[in-house]
Every structure is written in structure tokens, then in C-alpha cells.
Amino acid sequence: MLLTHSDLRFMQGIIESPSDKRVSEIARRCSNEFKIGIQIGQRFTYSCADVDRAIELLKAHGLPLYPDKLSDRASSVHRPSVSEKVGTQGPHQDSVAYRLFQRSTPFGVGYSVARADEVGAIPAQVMMVVENFETLRQLHRYTWVLERMQSWSACLVIYRGETIYSTADAQRAVQASHLPKIGFHDFDPAGLFFSAQLPGIVEHLAPPMDLLEKVVKSGKRTDLYFENLPQYRLYLDKCEQANIPQLWSIMKRLQRGYPQEWMRDI
């Protein structure tokens, strides 16, 4: 009998809290096929015997009784009657995208992916957190960034994350690292805020000041400034970390922002 992911989650819920459940397809399936639960009116009720049957069934299939004991898909080989997708992490869970630069030379081709604890333990002189995935992939084309990297023996670059590579996973890697942090985000209020939140922040990476002012003026991206202003203004007015006050002063004077991707060819 092949158990589904929904079966597993439902029975784990019964084991943790055998309270009444509303009538549903999964509740009917567990009652009809596994003899777990009795329907009374529009609800299913669960006794101690039902909890015991749920425990026996999950143990017989080598499945965890609680959600926090899930295994990866490779280690599910000992459960021949159960799909490898049941009770295991998705393929992109606990994954952080990163690159390593030695001086200004990228180590290897493209980007790499590893667990949060593995990435957080990579030896380097500084850690750079990049906001946009395109920038991570094309960072070797940002000439002014490579010039800045010349002063670092090794720079570990981490992608901040989104839906595929989770932001939470990237944050765990950042938190686990004791390296000085460089924030490379959009030049807008939100970007400065993201950098300020990094533990051990020493710099918000931006082009040289004269060049920055020139491209920001020509970019005419007032939307990046005013859309984020209400949410972050009070925080940034009080922020004293790294070079953020200087950049915030310039940004307020210009009343414009500048996207990270546009910084590649300046």
C-alpha cells in the first residue's frame, strides 16, 4: 500500500493532537482504508486506539511519527513500499547559491549550491550578500566590483534568496558565519536597509561616489526611492552602520534609486 504525502501529514497530525477533524477526503481515506477514525455527523473522531494504529502504520513503513524527523530522499531507500517524495525534503530545501572569488578571480565556472551550514563554514576573508540572482551569475562582469575585490584574498558571495533558493536558508548561512559582511543590494531605501540588517556589516557595496551620482541622476528611477521611502525612512535616518549614512544622505539629496543589475556595465 503506497502512502501519499497527505496521508503522512494527516496521520502525524492525529498522533500529535487526536482532536476531532472535519469531514474531508483525506479523513475519509484514513477511515475507510486504514481504519483510523470514526465519522459522527460532519466530523471524524479519534480514540487512543486510532492513535496507536497511526503509529503502527507509520512505523511499518519506516516513516517519521513527527514532521521534524523527516529524512532526505536518498535515505528513504529502506522504505520500498513508499514513494521517495513522502515525508522528505524538496530538492531545493536547505540550499544556498554562492560563488567564491580569490582576489578578483572567480573560483570555478558559474555558481555553486550547498547546504546553509556548509556555505557558512567556507573559509574566506569577507562575505558578500547579493540581492539579485542575475547579479550573482554575472558578478565576474562587474568590473568595478572586481577592482574592489582585489583587496580581499577570498570573497564568499551568497545569493540573498527568494522562492527557489530560500531567503531563510541564506540567512542561516549568513548568521552562521563570523566573517565581515558586505551588502550588495539595490541602491534604494530597501537595499540600504537589507545591508544594515546583516550581522557584522562593514560596507554597503556601491560604485565610487562620483560615478554613483552620475548614473543615479541619468537613471531617473525616482520610483525606487519614493516607493520604499515610507517604510524605511525612519530607520535609515537613525542608522549609523558602515557607510550607510553617507549613501543615505546622497540618496535623499538625489531622490532617486538605482537597480543592482544596471550597475554591471558602468
CSV table of C-alpha atoms in Angstrom, one decimal:
chain,number,residue,atom,x,y,z
A,1,MET,CA,0.0,0.0,0.0
A,2,LEU,CA,1.5,3.3,-1.1
A,3,LEU,CA,1.2,6.1,1.4
A,4,THR,CA,0.9,9.6,0.0
A,5,HIS,CA,2.4,12.8,1.4
A,6,SER,CA,-1.1,13.9,2.5
A,7,ASP,CA,-1.6,10.5,4.3
A,8,LEU,CA,1.7,11.1,6.2
A,9,ARG,CA,0.9,14.7,7.2
A,10,PHE,CA,-2.7,13.8,8.3
A,11,MET,CA,-1.6,10.9,10.5
A,12,GLN,CA,1.2,12.8,12.0
A,13,GLY,CA,-1.4,15.4,13.0
A,14,ILE,CA,-3.5,12.8,14.6
A,15,ILE,CA,-0.5,11.4,16.6
A,16,GLU,CA,0.3,14.9,17.8
A,17,SER,CA,-3.2,16.0,18.6
A,18,PRO,CA,-6.1,13.4,18.2
A,19,SER,CA,-8.8,16.0,18.2
A,20,ASP,CA,-11.9,15.8,16.0
A,21,LYS,CA,-11.5,16.6,12.3
A,22,ARG,CA,-13.9,18.0,9.8
A,23,VAL,CA,-15.1,15.6,7.1
A,24,SER,CA,-12.6,15.7,4.2
A,25,GLU,CA,-11.3,13.3,1.5
A,26,ILE,CA,-8.2,12.6,3.5
A,27,ALA,CA,-10.1,11.9,6.7
A,28,ARG,CA,-12.5,9.5,4.8
A,29,ARG,CA,-9.5,7.7,3.2
A,30,CYS,CA,-7.8,7.2,6.5
A,31,SER,CA,-11.0,5.9,8.0
A,32,ASN,CA,-12.0,3.6,5.1
A,33,GLU,CA,-8.6,2.2,4.1
A,34,PHE,CA,-6.6,2.4,7.4
A,35,LYS,CA,-9.4,2.1,9.9
A,36,ILE,CA,-8.3,5.3,11.6
A,37,GLY,CA,-11.1,7.5,12.8
A,38,ILE,CA,-14.9,7.1,13.0
A,39,GLN,CA,-17.3,9.5,11.3
A,40,ILE,CA,-20.0,11.0,13.5
A,41,GLY,CA,-22.1,13.5,11.6
A,42,GLN,CA,-19.9,16.1,9.9
A,43,ARG,CA,-16.8,15.2,11.9
A,44,PHE,CA,-14.4,12.4,12.4
A,45,THR,CA,-13.4,11.4,16.0
A,46,TYR,CA,-10.2,9.7,17.1
A,47,SER,CA,-9.5,7.5,20.0
A,48,CYS,CA,-6.3,6.2,21.7
A,49,ALA,CA,-6.7,3.1,19.5
A,50,ASP,CA,-6.7,5.2,16.4
A,51,VAL,CA,-3.5,7.0,17.5
A,52,ASP,CA,-1.9,3.6,18.1
A,53,ARG,CA,-3.0,2.4,14.6
A,54,ALA,CA,-1.5,5.5,13.1
A,55,ILE,CA,1.8,5.0,14.9
A,56,GLU,CA,1.9,1.3,13.9
A,57,LEU,CA,1.2,2.1,10.2
A,58,LEU,CA,3.9,4.8,10.0
A,59,LYS,CA,6.5,2.6,11.8
A,60,ALA,CA,5.7,-0.3,9.5
A,61,HIS,CA,6.5,2.0,6.5
A,62,GLY,CA,9.6,3.4,8.1
A,63,LEU,CA,8.1,6.9,8.2
A,64,PRO,CA,8.7,9.5,10.9
A,65,LEU,CA,6.0,10.0,13.6
A,66,TYR,CA,6.6,13.7,13.7
A,67,PRO,CA,7.3,16.3,10.9
A,68,ASP,CA,10.7,17.4,12.4
A,69,LYS,CA,12.2,13.9,11.8
A,70,LEU,CA,11.9,13.8,8.0
A,71,SER,CA,14.8,12.2,6.0
A,72,ASP,CA,16.1,13.1,2.6
A,73,ARG,CA,15.1,11.2,-0.5
A,74,ALA,CA,18.3,9.2,-0.8
A,75,SER,CA,17.9,7.8,2.7
A,76,SER,CA,14.3,6.7,2.0
A,77,VAL,CA,15.6,3.6,0.1
A,78,HIS,CA,14.8,1.4,3.1
A,79,ARG,CA,11.1,2.1,2.6
A,80,PRO,CA,10.4,0.1,-0.7
A,81,SER,CA,6.6,0.5,-0.4
A,82,VAL,CA,6.7,4.2,0.0
A,83,SER,CA,7.3,7.0,-2.6
A,84,GLU,CA,10.7,8.7,-2.0
A,85,LYS,CA,8.7,12.0,-2.1
A,86,VAL,CA,6.7,11.2,1.0
A,87,GLY,CA,8.0,12.8,4.2
A,88,THR,CA,11.2,14.1,2.7
A,89,GLN,CA,12.6,17.5,1.8
A,90,GLY,CA,12.0,19.1,-1.6
A,91,PRO,CA,15.1,19.1,-3.9
A,92,HIS,CA,15.8,22.8,-3.2
A,93,GLN,CA,15.3,22.9,0.5
A,94,ASP,CA,18.3,23.9,2.6
A,95,SER,CA,20.1,25.1,-0.5
A,96,VAL,CA,22.2,28.3,-0.8
A,97,ALA,CA,23.6,29.6,-4.1
A,98,TYR,CA,27.1,31.0,-3.8
A,99,ARG,CA,30.3,31.9,-5.6
A,100,LEU,CA,33.9,32.2,-4.3
A,101,PHE,CA,36.3,34.8,-5.6
A,102,GLN,CA,40.0,34.7,-4.9
A,103,ARG,CA,41.1,38.3,-5.2
A,104,SER,CA,39.2,39.2,-8.4
A,105,THR,CA,39.2,35.7,-9.9
A,106,PRO,CA,36.1,33.5,-9.7
A,107,PHE,CA,36.8,30.0,-8.4
A,108,GLY,CA,35.3,27.6,-10.9
A,109,VAL,CA,32.6,28.3,-13.5
A,110,GLY,CA,29.2,29.6,-12.7
A,111,TYR,CA,27.7,29.4,-9.3
A,112,SER,CA,27.5,26.5,-6.7
A,113,VAL,CA,24.8,25.3,-4.3
A,114,ALA,CA,25.3,23.8,-0.9
A,115,ARG,CA,23.6,23.4,2.4
A,116,ALA,CA,23.4,26.5,4.6
A,117,ASP,CA,25.8,25.1,7.2
A,118,GLU,CA,28.3,24.1,4.5
A,119,VAL,CA,28.2,27.6,2.9
A,120,GLY,CA,28.5,29.3,6.2
A,121,ALA,CA,31.7,27.4,7.0
A,122,ILE,CA,33.6,28.2,3.8
A,123,PRO,CA,36.8,30.0,4.7
A,124,ALA,CA,37.2,33.5,3.2
A,125,GLN,CA,38.2,37.0,4.3
A,126,VAL,CA,34.8,38.6,3.7
A,127,MET,CA,31.2,37.5,2.9
A,128,MET,CA,29.2,39.4,0.3
A,129,VAL,CA,25.4,39.1,0.2
A,130,VAL,CA,24.0,39.8,-3.2
A,131,GLU,CA,20.3,40.8,-3.7
A,132,ASN,CA,19.6,39.6,-7.2
A,133,PHE,CA,20.3,36.2,-8.8
A,134,GLU,CA,21.3,37.7,-12.2
A,135,THR,CA,23.9,39.7,-10.4
A,136,LEU,CA,25.3,36.6,-8.7
A,137,ARG,CA,25.6,34.8,-12.0
A,138,GLN,CA,27.2,37.8,-13.8
A,139,LEU,CA,29.3,39.2,-11.0
A,140,HIS,CA,32.5,38.5,-12.9
A,141,ARG,CA,31.3,41.1,-15.4
A,142,TYR,CA,31.1,43.9,-12.8
A,143,THR,CA,34.5,45.5,-13.4
A,144,TRP,CA,34.3,47.9,-10.6
A,145,VAL,CA,33.3,45.1,-8.2
A,146,LEU,CA,36.3,43.0,-9.3
A,147,GLU,CA,38.6,46.0,-8.7
A,148,ARG,CA,37.2,46.2,-5.1
A,149,MET,CA,37.8,42.5,-4.7
A,150,GLN,CA,41.5,43.0,-5.3
A,151,SER,CA,41.9,43.9,-1.7
A,152,TRP,CA,40.3,40.7,-0.4
A,153,SER,CA,42.2,37.4,-0.5
A,154,ALA,CA,38.9,35.5,-0.7
A,155,CYS,CA,35.4,36.8,-1.0
A,156,LEU,CA,32.5,34.4,-0.4
A,157,VAL,CA,29.4,35.7,-2.3
A,158,ILE,CA,26.0,34.5,-1.2
A,159,TYR,CA,22.7,35.0,-3.1
A,160,ARG,CA,20.1,36.5,-0.7
A,161,GLY,CA,17.4,34.1,-1.9
A,162,GLU,CA,13.8,34.0,-3.0
A,163,THR,CA,11.4,31.1,-3.7
A,164,ILE,CA,13.7,28.6,-5.2
A,165,TYR,CA,16.8,29.3,-3.1
A,166,SER,CA,15.1,30.2,0.2
A,167,THR,CA,15.8,33.5,1.8
A,168,ALA,CA,15.6,31.7,5.2
A,169,ASP,CA,18.4,29.3,4.1
A,170,ALA,CA,20.6,32.1,3.0
A,171,GLN,CA,20.0,33.9,6.3
A,172,ARG,CA,21.1,30.8,8.2
A,173,ALA,CA,24.3,30.7,6.3
A,174,VAL,CA,24.9,34.4,7.0
A,175,GLN,CA,24.1,34.1,10.7
A,176,ALA,CA,26.4,31.1,11.0
A,177,SER,CA,29.4,33.0,9.5
A,178,HIS,CA,31.6,35.2,11.6
A,179,LEU,CA,33.1,36.9,8.5
A,180,PRO,CA,32.8,40.6,8.0
A,181,LYS,CA,29.7,41.2,5.8
A,182,ILE,CA,29.5,43.3,2.6
A,183,GLY,CA,25.9,44.1,1.5
A,184,PHE,CA,25.5,44.4,-2.3
A,185,HIS,CA,21.9,45.4,-2.9
A,186,ASP,CA,19.9,47.8,-5.0
A,187,PHE,CA,20.7,51.4,-4.4
A,188,ASP,CA,17.4,52.3,-2.8
A,189,PRO,CA,16.0,52.6,0.7
A,190,ALA,CA,15.2,48.9,0.9
A,191,GLY,CA,18.7,47.9,-0.3
A,192,LEU,CA,20.3,50.1,2.4
A,193,PHE,CA,18.0,48.5,5.0
A,194,PHE,CA,18.9,45.0,3.9
A,195,SER,CA,22.6,45.7,4.2
A,196,ALA,CA,22.1,47.3,7.6
A,197,GLN,CA,20.5,44.1,8.9
A,198,LEU,CA,23.5,41.9,8.1
A,199,PRO,CA,25.4,40.8,11.2
A,200,GLY,CA,28.9,42.3,11.1
A,201,ILE,CA,28.2,44.7,8.3
A,202,VAL,CA,31.2,46.7,7.3
A,203,GLU,CA,30.2,48.1,3.9
A,204,HIS,CA,27.2,48.6,1.6
A,205,LEU,CA,28.9,48.0,-1.8
A,206,ALA,CA,28.3,50.8,-4.3
A,207,PRO,CA,30.3,52.3,-7.2
A,208,PRO,CA,32.7,55.2,-6.5
A,209,MET,CA,30.8,58.3,-5.3
A,210,ASP,CA,31.3,60.4,-8.4
A,211,LEU,CA,30.3,57.6,-10.7
A,212,LEU,CA,27.4,56.7,-8.5
A,213,GLU,CA,25.9,60.2,-8.6
A,214,LYS,CA,26.3,60.3,-12.3
A,215,VAL,CA,24.5,57.1,-13.1
A,216,VAL,CA,21.7,57.6,-10.5
A,217,LYS,CA,20.9,61.0,-12.0
A,218,SER,CA,20.8,59.7,-15.5
A,219,GLY,CA,18.8,56.6,-14.5
A,220,LYS,CA,15.9,58.8,-13.3
A,221,ARG,CA,14.5,56.0,-11.1
A,222,THR,CA,12.5,58.1,-8.7
A,223,ASP,CA,10.1,55.2,-8.2
A,224,LEU,CA,12.8,53.1,-6.5
A,225,TYR,CA,13.2,56.0,-4.0
A,226,PHE,CA,9.7,57.1,-3.2
A,227,GLU,CA,8.0,53.6,-3.2
A,228,ASN,CA,10.3,52.4,-0.4
A,229,LEU,CA,10.7,55.7,1.4
A,230,PRO,CA,7.7,55.4,3.9
A,231,GLN,CA,8.7,52.0,5.1
A,232,TYR,CA,12.5,52.6,5.7
A,233,ARG,CA,13.0,56.4,6.2
A,234,LEU,CA,12.8,56.5,10.0
A,235,TYR,CA,15.2,53.5,10.3
A,236,LEU,CA,17.7,54.9,7.9
A,237,ASP,CA,17.6,58.4,9.4
A,238,LYS,CA,18.9,56.8,12.7
A,239,CYS,CA,21.2,54.2,11.1
A,240,GLU,CA,25.0,54.7,11.9
A,241,GLN,CA,26.3,51.4,10.5
A,242,ALA,CA,29.2,51.2,8.0
A,243,ASN,CA,28.9,53.7,5.0
A,244,ILE,CA,25.1,53.6,5.0
A,245,PRO,CA,24.7,57.1,6.5
A,246,GLN,CA,26.8,58.6,3.7
A,247,LEU,CA,24.9,56.7,1.0
A,248,TRP,CA,21.5,57.6,2.6
A,249,SER,CA,22.5,61.3,2.5
A,250,ILE,CA,23.3,61.1,-1.2
A,251,MET,CA,20.1,59.2,-1.9
A,252,LYS,CA,17.9,61.7,-0.1
A,253,ARG,CA,19.6,64.5,-2.0
A,254,LEU,CA,19.1,62.9,-5.4
A,255,GLN,CA,15.7,61.4,-4.6
A,256,ARG,CA,16.4,58.5,-6.9
A,257,GLY,CA,17.4,54.9,-6.7
A,258,TYR,CA,19.4,52.6,-9.0
A,259,PRO,CA,18.9,48.8,-9.6
A,260,GLN,CA,21.7,46.5,-8.9
A,261,GLU,CA,21.5,44.9,-12.4
A,262,TRP,CA,22.2,48.3,-14.0
A,263,MET,CA,25.5,48.6,-12.2
A,264,ARG,CA,27.1,45.9,-14.3
A,265,ASP,CA,28.3,48.0,-17.2
A,266,ILE,CA,29.0,51.3,-15.5
